[in-house]
Amino acid sequence: LRSRSPGRARRTNASRRSCLVTRFGDIYAEERLDAETLLRTYISDIEMVQRIIYIAAVESFRAAKMAYRQFKIRVRDTLSLGHSGPESLEDAVLDYIVRHEDLYDVQGSVNEVIRSMNINPKISFPPEIDFIVISNLIRELCRVAFSMQTLNPPLDIAFGTDGELFSETKYHRSSDSDFTAVLVAYHVWPALMENDIVILKGKAVTKR
């Protein structure tokens, strides 16, 4: 019997996780602010701007996770035809995806995100402008979300709803929040999660 040794993806899991968590924080500090500045040139309502960016983040993770599942199925089907070890088939699939993440059709995910945002009833945009103006933010979020699916366990963002009870462990309050309010009016940025444990806090606005 062949011994089953962990693949390269599993051996590098901790270092890749650290890099991806840092990258997610960098996107919040850099690409998010760039997108906010850009959107403010078209939309005066800061709440709408922040809602657009939050929904872009949520939709980016949704699209990237769906693309990852489809990509993984195709890789497994291909490798299973001639796989003989020494690593398990699942490890071989994961190793292949990590080595070939450049094959991820990120533009396809960006297009899917923009389509979803165009029909989202919570956000609106001047008719002469398209959500493609923040495609750089969407692209970077899709890339990091896709890569996070290769981790064990994978990282994901928290699901937030307007009117939910504000959680100190999950979110920071925005500076313009009512700090006595207990309900979330809307979200600015999602929290990053690992097995339902908060890795990085998100940001939310609380109002009465």
XYZ file of C-alpha atoms in Angstrom:
208
model
C 0.000 0.000 0.000
C 1.235 3.488 -0.835
C 1.527 5.885 2.086
C -0.701 8.925 1.724
C 1.357 12.064 2.271
C -0.153 15.551 2.457
C 0.019 17.485 -0.780
C 1.790 20.781 -1.252
C -1.444 22.735 -0.816
C -1.943 21.302 2.676
C 1.705 21.851 3.629
C 1.492 25.521 2.640
C -1.986 26.052 4.084
C -0.877 28.189 7.061
C 1.298 30.557 5.031
C -1.323 30.949 2.287
C -3.995 31.610 4.907
C -1.886 34.339 6.513
C -1.288 36.030 3.155
C -4.966 35.893 2.197
C -6.163 37.319 5.524
C -3.676 40.169 5.109
C -4.801 40.719 1.517
C -8.456 40.916 2.565
C -7.515 43.604 5.073
C -5.538 45.454 2.407
C -8.534 45.431 0.051
C -10.613 47.055 2.795
C -7.964 49.740 3.321
C -7.094 50.385 -0.317
C -9.410 49.159 -3.109
C -12.534 49.766 -1.003
C -11.549 53.387 -0.346
C -10.675 53.899 -4.012
C -14.100 52.547 -4.998
C -15.822 54.767 -2.426
C -14.018 57.850 -3.719
C -14.963 56.959 -7.292
C -18.610 56.316 -6.458
C -18.893 59.606 -4.565
C -18.281 61.430 -7.846
C -21.578 59.963 -9.118
C -23.630 59.483 -5.940
C -23.953 62.054 -3.141
C -25.683 59.663 -0.727
C -22.886 58.056 1.333
C -25.250 55.354 2.608
C -25.985 54.229 -0.948
C -22.258 54.271 -1.771
C -21.462 52.075 1.229
C -24.350 49.720 0.469
C -23.082 49.308 -3.101
C -19.595 48.405 -1.897
C -20.880 45.962 0.728
C -23.131 44.198 -1.777
C -20.232 44.083 -4.248
C -18.198 42.232 -1.585
C -21.010 39.785 -0.815
C -21.704 39.079 -4.493
C -17.985 38.688 -5.237
C -17.643 35.943 -2.645
C -20.801 34.253 -3.903
C -19.611 34.286 -7.519
C -16.072 33.175 -6.658
C -17.294 30.261 -4.515
C -19.584 29.088 -7.296
C -16.730 29.348 -9.824
C -14.444 27.420 -7.473
C -16.941 24.570 -7.111
C -17.307 24.298 -10.890
C -13.537 24.500 -11.427
C -12.906 21.817 -8.804
C -15.410 19.433 -10.421
C -13.707 19.811 -13.807
C -10.241 19.236 -12.303
C -11.421 16.171 -10.347
C -13.052 14.657 -13.420
C -9.856 15.147 -15.425
C -7.373 13.922 -12.803
C -9.465 10.918 -11.777
C -8.882 9.336 -15.179
C -5.195 8.728 -14.538
C -4.621 9.321 -10.834
C -2.513 6.730 -8.983
C -0.996 8.637 -6.049
C 1.016 8.829 -3.892
C -1.264 11.604 -2.590
C -5.028 11.197 -2.434
C -7.144 12.334 -5.371
C -8.554 15.208 -3.296
C -5.035 16.396 -2.441
C -4.018 16.117 -6.092
C -7.045 18.192 -7.100
C -6.262 20.833 -4.479
C -2.593 20.950 -5.469
C -3.532 21.431 -9.109
C -5.939 24.282 -8.310
C -3.383 26.059 -6.104
C -0.705 25.753 -8.800
C -3.053 26.894 -11.567
C -5.178 29.604 -9.974
C -4.366 31.738 -13.021
C -6.809 29.516 -14.933
C -9.679 30.918 -12.840
C -11.915 32.979 -15.129
C -12.048 35.982 -12.831
C -13.592 38.193 -15.514
C -16.508 35.769 -15.748
C -17.095 36.213 -12.019
C -16.808 40.002 -12.311
C -19.472 39.965 -15.024
C -21.709 37.760 -12.859
C -21.316 40.121 -9.888
C -22.242 43.151 -11.979
C -25.294 41.337 -13.381
C -26.453 40.494 -9.858
C -25.908 44.042 -8.654
C -27.917 45.451 -11.550
C -31.033 43.636 -10.319
C -30.474 44.112 -6.568
C -33.430 46.133 -5.205
C -31.399 47.590 -2.304
C -29.031 49.596 -4.479
C -29.371 51.973 -7.401
C -27.023 53.783 -9.722
C -27.398 56.703 -12.147
C -28.662 55.179 -15.417
C -25.814 56.686 -17.455
C -23.195 54.908 -15.301
C -22.526 51.186 -14.828
C -21.258 49.225 -11.827
C -18.285 48.340 -14.017
C -16.649 51.499 -12.643
C -15.798 49.535 -9.479
C -14.703 46.420 -11.365
C -11.184 46.668 -9.897
C -12.578 46.203 -6.376
C -14.820 43.360 -7.551
C -11.945 41.643 -9.376
C -9.644 41.727 -6.344
C -12.406 40.446 -4.069
C -13.174 37.596 -6.461
C -9.513 36.616 -6.616
C -9.041 36.544 -2.866
C -12.380 34.773 -2.325
C -11.462 32.079 -4.873
C -8.069 31.518 -3.234
C -9.693 31.317 0.205
C -11.662 28.276 -0.975
C -8.385 26.352 -1.374
C -7.682 26.633 2.366
C -8.522 23.964 4.917
C -10.860 25.082 6.367
C -11.912 27.642 3.737
C -12.500 31.264 4.721
C -15.778 33.027 4.038
C -17.595 36.232 4.923
C -20.386 36.587 7.451
C -23.932 36.887 6.187
C -25.434 40.178 7.363
C -28.970 41.532 7.192
C -30.354 44.997 7.777
C -31.968 45.227 11.194
C -29.961 42.418 12.779
C -28.729 42.739 16.361
C -25.332 44.459 16.375
C -22.524 42.102 17.394
C -19.414 43.570 19.039
C -17.502 40.397 18.213
C -18.346 40.595 14.505
C -18.368 44.298 13.619
C -16.851 47.675 14.368
C -19.329 50.558 14.427
C -18.814 53.267 11.836
C -17.904 56.693 13.195
C -21.312 58.111 12.188
C -23.225 55.407 14.063
C -25.560 55.963 16.989
C -23.471 54.156 19.608
C -26.544 53.571 21.802
C -28.445 51.782 19.027
C -28.549 47.990 19.183
C -29.639 47.244 15.613
C -27.642 47.379 12.365
C -29.057 49.909 9.900
C -26.770 48.671 7.124
C -23.352 47.100 6.610
C -20.199 48.782 5.319
C -17.884 45.747 5.109
C -18.346 42.040 5.881
C -16.588 40.172 8.654
C -14.153 37.437 7.623
C -14.962 34.048 9.133
C -13.350 30.659 9.635
C -15.656 27.889 10.867
C -18.071 30.538 12.213
C -15.261 32.242 14.146
C -14.478 35.883 13.335
C -10.983 36.332 11.876
C -11.358 39.985 10.897
C -14.200 42.219 12.057
C -16.381 43.937 9.515
C -17.979 47.354 9.842
C -21.618 48.307 10.305
C -23.729 51.408 10.868
C -26.117 51.405 13.816
C -29.017 53.813 14.034
C -32.237 54.098 15.984
